[in-house]
CSV table of N, CA and C in Angstrom, one decimal:
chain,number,residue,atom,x,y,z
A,1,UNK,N,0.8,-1.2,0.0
A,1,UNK,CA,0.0,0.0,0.0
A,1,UNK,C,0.9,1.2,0.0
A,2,UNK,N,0.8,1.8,-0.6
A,2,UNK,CA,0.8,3.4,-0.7
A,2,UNK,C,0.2,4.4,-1.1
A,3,UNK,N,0.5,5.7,-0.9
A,3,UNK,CA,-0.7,7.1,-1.4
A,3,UNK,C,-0.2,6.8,-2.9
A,4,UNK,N,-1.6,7.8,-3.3
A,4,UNK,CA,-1.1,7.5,-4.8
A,4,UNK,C,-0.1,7.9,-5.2
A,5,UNK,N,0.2,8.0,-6.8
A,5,UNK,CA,1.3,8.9,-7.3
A,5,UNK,C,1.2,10.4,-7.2
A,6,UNK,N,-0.4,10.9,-7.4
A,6,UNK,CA,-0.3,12.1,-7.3
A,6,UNK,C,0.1,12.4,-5.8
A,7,UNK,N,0.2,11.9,-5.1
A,7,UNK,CA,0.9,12.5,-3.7
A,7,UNK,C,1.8,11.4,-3.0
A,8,UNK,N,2.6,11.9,-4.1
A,8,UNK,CA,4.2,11.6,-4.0
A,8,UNK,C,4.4,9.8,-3.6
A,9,UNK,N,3.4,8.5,-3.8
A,9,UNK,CA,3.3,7.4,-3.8
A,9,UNK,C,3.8,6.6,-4.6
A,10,UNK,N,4.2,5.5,-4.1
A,10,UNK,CA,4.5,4.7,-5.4
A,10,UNK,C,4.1,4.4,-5.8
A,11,UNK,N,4.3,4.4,-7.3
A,11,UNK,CA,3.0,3.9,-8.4
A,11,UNK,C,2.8,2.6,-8.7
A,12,UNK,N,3.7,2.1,-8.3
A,12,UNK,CA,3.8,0.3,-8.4
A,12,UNK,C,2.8,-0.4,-7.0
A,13,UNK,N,2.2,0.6,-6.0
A,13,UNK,CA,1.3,-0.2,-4.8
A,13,UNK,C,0.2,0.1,-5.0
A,14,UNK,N,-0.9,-0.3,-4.4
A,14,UNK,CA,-2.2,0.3,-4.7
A,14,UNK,C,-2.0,1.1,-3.6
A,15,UNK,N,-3.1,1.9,-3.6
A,15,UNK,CA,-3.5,3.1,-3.2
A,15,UNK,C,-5.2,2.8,-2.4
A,16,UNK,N,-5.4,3.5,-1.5
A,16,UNK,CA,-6.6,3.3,-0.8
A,16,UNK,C,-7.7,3.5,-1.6
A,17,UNK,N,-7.4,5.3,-2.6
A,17,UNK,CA,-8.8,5.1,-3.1
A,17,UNK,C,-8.9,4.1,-4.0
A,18,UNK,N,-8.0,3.1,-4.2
A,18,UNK,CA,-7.8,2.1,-5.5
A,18,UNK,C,-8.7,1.2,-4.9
A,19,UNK,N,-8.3,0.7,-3.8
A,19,UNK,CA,-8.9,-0.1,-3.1
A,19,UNK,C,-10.3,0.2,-2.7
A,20,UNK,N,-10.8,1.2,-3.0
A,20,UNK,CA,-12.4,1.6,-2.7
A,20,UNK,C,-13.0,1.1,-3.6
A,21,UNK,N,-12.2,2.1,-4.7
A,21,UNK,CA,-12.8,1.7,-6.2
A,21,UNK,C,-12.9,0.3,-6.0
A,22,UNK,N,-12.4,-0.8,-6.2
A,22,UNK,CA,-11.9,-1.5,-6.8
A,22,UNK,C,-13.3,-2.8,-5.5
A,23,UNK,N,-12.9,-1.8,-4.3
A,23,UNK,CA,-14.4,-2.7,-3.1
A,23,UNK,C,-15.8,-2.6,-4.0
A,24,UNK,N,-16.1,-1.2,-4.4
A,24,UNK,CA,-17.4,-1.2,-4.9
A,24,UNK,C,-17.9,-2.5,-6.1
A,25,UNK,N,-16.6,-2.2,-7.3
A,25,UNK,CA,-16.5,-3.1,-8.7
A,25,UNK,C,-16.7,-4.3,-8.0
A,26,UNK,N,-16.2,-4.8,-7.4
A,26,UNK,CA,-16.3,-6.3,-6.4
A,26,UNK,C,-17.4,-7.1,-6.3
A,27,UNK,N,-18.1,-5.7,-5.4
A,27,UNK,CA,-19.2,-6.0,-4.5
A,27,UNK,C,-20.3,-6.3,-5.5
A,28,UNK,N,-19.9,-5.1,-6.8
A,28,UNK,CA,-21.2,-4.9,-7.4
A,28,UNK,C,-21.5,-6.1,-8.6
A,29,UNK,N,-20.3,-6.5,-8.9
A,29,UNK,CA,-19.7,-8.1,-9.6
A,29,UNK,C,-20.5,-9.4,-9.0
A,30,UNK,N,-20.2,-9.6,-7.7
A,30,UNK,CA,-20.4,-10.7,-6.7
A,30,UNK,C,-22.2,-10.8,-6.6
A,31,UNK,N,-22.5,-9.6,-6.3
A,31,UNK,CA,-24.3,-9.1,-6.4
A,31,UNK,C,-24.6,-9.6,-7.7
A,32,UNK,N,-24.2,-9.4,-8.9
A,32,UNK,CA,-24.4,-9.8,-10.4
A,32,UNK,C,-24.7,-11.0,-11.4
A,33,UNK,N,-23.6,-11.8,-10.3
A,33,UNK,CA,-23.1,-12.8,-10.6
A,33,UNK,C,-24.2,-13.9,-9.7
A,34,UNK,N,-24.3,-13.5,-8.5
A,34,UNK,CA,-25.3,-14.5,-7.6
A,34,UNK,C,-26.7,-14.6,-8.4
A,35,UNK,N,-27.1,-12.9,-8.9
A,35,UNK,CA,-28.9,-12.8,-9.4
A,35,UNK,C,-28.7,-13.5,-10.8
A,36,UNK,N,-27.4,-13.4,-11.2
A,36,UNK,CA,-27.6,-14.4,-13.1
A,36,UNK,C,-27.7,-15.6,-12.3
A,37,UNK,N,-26.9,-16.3,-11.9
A,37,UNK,CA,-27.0,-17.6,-11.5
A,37,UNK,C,-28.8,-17.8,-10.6
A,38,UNK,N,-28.8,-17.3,-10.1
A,38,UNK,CA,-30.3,-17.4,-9.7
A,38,UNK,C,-31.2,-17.3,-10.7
A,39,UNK,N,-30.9,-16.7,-12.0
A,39,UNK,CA,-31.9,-16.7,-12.7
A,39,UNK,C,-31.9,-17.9,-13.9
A,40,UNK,N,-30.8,-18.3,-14.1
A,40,UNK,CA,-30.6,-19.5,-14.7
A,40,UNK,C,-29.9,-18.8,-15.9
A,41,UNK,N,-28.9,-17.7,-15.7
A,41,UNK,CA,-27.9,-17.4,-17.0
A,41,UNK,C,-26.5,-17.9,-16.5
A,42,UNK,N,-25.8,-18.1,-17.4
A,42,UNK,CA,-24.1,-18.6,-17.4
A,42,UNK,C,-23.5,-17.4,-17.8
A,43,UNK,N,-22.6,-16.6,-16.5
A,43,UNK,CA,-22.0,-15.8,-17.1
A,43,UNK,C,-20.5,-16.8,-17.6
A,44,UNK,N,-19.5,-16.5,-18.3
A,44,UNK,CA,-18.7,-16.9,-19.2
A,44,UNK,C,-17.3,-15.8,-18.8
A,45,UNK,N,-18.0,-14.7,-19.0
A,45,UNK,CA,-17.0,-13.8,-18.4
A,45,UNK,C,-17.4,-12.3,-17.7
A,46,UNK,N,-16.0,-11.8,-17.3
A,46,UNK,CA,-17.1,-10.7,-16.1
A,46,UNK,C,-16.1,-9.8,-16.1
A,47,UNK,N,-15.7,-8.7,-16.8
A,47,UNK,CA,-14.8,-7.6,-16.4
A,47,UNK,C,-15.3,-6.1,-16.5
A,48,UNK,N,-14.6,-5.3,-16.0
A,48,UNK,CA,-14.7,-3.9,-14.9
A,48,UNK,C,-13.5,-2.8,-15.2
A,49,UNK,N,-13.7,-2.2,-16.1
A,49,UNK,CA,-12.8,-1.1,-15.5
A,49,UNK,C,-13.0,0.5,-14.6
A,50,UNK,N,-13.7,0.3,-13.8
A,50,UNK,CA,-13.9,1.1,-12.7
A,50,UNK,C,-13.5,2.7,-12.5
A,51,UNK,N,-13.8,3.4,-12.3
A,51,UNK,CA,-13.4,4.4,-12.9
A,51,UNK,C,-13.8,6.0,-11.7
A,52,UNK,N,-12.9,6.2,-10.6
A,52,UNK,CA,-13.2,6.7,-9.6
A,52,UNK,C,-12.8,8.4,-9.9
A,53,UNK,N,-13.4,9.3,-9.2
A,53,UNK,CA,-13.2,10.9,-9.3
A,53,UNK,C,-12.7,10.9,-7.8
A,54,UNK,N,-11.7,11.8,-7.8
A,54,UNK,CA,-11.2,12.3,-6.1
A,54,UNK,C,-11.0,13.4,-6.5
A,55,UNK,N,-12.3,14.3,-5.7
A,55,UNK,CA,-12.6,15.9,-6.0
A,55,UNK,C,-12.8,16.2,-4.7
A,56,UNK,N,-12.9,17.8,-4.6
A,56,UNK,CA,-13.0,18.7,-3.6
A,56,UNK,C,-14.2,18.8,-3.0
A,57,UNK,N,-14.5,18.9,-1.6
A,57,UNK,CA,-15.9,18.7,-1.0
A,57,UNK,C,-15.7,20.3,-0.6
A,58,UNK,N,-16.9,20.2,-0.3
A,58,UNK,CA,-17.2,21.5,0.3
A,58,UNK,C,-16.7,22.1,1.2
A,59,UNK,N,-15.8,21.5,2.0
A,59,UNK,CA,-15.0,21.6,3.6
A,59,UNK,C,-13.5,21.6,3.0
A,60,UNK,N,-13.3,22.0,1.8
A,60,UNK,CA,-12.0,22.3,1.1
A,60,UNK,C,-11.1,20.9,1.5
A,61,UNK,N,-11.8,19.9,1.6
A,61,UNK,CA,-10.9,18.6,1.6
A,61,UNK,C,-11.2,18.0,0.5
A,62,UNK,N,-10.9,16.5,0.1
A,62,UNK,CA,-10.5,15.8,-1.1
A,62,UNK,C,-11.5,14.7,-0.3
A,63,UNK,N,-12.3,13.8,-1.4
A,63,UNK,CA,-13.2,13.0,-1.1
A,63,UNK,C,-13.4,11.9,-2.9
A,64,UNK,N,-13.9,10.8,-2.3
A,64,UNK,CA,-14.3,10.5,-3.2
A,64,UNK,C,-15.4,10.5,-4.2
A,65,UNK,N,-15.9,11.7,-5.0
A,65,UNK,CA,-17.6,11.6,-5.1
A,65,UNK,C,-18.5,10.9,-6.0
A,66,UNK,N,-17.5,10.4,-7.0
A,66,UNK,CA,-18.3,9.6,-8.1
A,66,UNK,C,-17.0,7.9,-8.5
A,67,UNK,N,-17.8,7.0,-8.6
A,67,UNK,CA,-17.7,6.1,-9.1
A,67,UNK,C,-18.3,5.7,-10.4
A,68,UNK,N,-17.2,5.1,-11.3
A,68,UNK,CA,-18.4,4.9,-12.8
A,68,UNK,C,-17.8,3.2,-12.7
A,69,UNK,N,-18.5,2.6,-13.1
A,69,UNK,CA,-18.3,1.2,-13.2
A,69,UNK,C,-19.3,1.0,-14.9
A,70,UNK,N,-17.7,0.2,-15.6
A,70,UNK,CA,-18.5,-0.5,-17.0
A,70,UNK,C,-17.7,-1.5,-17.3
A,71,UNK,N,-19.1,-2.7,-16.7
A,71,UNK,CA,-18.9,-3.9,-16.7
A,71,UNK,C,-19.0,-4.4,-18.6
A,72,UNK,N,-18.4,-5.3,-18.7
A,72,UNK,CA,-18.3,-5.6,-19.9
A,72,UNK,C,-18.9,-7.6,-19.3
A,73,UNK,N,-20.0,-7.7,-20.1
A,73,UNK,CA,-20.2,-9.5,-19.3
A,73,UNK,C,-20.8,-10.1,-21.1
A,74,UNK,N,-19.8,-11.1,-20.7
A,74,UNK,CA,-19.9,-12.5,-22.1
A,74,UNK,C,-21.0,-13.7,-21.0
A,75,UNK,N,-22.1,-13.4,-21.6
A,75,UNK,CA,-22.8,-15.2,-21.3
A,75,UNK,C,-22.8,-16.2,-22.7
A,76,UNK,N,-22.7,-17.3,-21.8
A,76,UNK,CA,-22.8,-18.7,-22.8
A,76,UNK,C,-24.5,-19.5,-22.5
A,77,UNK,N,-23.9,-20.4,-22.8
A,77,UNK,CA,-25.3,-21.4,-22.9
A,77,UNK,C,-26.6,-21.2,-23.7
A,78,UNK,N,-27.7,-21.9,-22.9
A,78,UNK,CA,-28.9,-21.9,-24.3
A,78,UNK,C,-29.9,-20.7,-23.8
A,79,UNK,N,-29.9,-20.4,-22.5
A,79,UNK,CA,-30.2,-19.1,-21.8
A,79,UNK,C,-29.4,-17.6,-21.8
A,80,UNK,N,-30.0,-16.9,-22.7
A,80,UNK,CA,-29.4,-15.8,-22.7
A,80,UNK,C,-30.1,-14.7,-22.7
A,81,UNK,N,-29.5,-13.9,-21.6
A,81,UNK,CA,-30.7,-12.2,-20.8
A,81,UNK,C,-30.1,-11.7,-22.4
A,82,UNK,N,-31.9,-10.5,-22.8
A,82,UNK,CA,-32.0,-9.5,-23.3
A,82,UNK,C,-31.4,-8.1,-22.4
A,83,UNK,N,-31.4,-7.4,-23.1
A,83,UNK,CA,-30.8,-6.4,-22.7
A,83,UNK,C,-31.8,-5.5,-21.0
A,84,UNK,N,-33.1,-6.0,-21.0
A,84,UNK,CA,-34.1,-5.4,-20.1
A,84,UNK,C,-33.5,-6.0,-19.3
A,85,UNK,N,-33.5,-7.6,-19.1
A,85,UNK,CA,-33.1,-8.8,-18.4
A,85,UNK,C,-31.4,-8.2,-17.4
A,86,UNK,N,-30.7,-7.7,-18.6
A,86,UNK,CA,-29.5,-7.8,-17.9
A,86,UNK,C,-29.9,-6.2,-16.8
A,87,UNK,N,-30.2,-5.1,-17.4
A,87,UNK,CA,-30.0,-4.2,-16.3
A,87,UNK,C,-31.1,-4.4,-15.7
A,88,UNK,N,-32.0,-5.4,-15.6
A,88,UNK,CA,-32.6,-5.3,-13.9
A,88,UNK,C,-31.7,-6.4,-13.1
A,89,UNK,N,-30.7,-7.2,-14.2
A,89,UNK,CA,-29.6,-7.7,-12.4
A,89,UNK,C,-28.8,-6.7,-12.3
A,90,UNK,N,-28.4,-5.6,-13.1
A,90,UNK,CA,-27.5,-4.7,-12.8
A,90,UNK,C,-28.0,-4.0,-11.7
A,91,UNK,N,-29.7,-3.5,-12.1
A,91,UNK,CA,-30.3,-2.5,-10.4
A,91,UNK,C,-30.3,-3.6,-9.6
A,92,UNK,N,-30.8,-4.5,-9.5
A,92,UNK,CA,-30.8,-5.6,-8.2
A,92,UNK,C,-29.0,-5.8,-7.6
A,93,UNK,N,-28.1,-5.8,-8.8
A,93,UNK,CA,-27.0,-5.1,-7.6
A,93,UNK,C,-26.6,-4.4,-7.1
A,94,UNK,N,-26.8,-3.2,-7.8
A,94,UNK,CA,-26.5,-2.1,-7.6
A,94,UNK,C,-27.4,-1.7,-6.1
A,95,UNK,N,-28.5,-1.9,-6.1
A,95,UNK,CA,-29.5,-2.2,-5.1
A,95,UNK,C,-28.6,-3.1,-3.5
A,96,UNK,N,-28.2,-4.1,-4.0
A,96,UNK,CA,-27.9,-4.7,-3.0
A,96,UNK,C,-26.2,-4.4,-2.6
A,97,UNK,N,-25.6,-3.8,-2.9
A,97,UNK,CA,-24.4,-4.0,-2.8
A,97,UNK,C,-24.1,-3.5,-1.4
A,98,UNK,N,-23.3,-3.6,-0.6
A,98,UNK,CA,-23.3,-3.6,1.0
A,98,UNK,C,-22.1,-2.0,1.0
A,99,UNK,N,-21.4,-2.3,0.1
A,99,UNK,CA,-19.9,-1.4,0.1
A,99,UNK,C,-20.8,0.0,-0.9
A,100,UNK,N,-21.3,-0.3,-1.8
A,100,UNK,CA,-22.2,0.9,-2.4
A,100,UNK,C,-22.8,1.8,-1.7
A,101,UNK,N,-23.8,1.0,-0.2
A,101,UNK,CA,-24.6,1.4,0.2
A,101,UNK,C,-23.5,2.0,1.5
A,102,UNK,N,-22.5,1.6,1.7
A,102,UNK,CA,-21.7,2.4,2.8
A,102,UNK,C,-20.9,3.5,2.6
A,103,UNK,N,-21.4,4.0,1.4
A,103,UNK,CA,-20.3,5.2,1.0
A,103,UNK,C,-21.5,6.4,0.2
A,104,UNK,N,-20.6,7.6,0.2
A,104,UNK,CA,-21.7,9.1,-0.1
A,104,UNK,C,-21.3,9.1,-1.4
A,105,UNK,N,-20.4,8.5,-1.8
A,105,UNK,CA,-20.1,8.8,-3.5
A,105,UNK,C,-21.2,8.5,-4.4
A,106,UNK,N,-21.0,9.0,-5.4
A,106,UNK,CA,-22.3,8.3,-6.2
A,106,UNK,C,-21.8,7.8,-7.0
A,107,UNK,N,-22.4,6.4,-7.7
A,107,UNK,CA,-22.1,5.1,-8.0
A,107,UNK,C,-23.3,5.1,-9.5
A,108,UNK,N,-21.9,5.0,-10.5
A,108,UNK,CA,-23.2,4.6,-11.8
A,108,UNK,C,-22.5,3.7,-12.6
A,109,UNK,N,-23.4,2.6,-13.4
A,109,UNK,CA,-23.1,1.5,-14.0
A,109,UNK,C,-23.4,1.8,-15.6
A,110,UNK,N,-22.3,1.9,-16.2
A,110,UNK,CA,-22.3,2.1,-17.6
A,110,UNK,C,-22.3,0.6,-18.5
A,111,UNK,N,-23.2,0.5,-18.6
A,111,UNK,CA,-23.2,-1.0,-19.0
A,111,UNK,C,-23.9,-1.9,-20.6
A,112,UNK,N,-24.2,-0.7,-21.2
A,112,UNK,CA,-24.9,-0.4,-22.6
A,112,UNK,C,-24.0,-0.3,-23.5
């Protein structure tokens, strides 16, 4: 672990807000993955490149305030979600996610 590079970190460790980022994409993965399987889809594959803002709050400190998450997901098999199909498991995780729901940033899923 270390601060980022913009404040003077090494850029070879992660960084905490990496590690937020990187909690939410997780959380919001794991929630995704449980409602396809519950619904009777095979995801195949599952990637995220996550995409965090660290801006200025009102109290002249530095915060985290937006998260963009755009999942990229390959299903197989003879079941396969239309597009309505996939972003209501996207709100049902986005809904459920525990690490989402513990933080003030605002969290959006680009997933179209």
């Amino acid at each position: 672990m270390s601060a980022s590079a913009e404040f003077k970190g090494d850029p070879h460790c992660a960084d905490p807000e990496q590690m937020l980022i990187s909690a939410v994409s997780s959380c919001h993965m794991l929630f995704f993955l449980a409602i396809a399987e519950f619904q009777g889809y095979q995801v195949e594959s599952y990637e995220d490149d996550p995409v965090g803002y660290l801006e200025r709050n009102d109290k002249k400190g530095m915060e985290v305030t937006r998260i963009e998450l755009s999942p990229r997901i390959t299903f197989g098999g003879d079941n396969m979600p239309d597009q309505k199909s996939i972003s209501r498991m996207h709100a049902g995780a986005h809904k459920n996610c525990f690490i989402r729901n513990s933080i003030t940033a605002e969290v959006t899923i680009n997933h179209l």
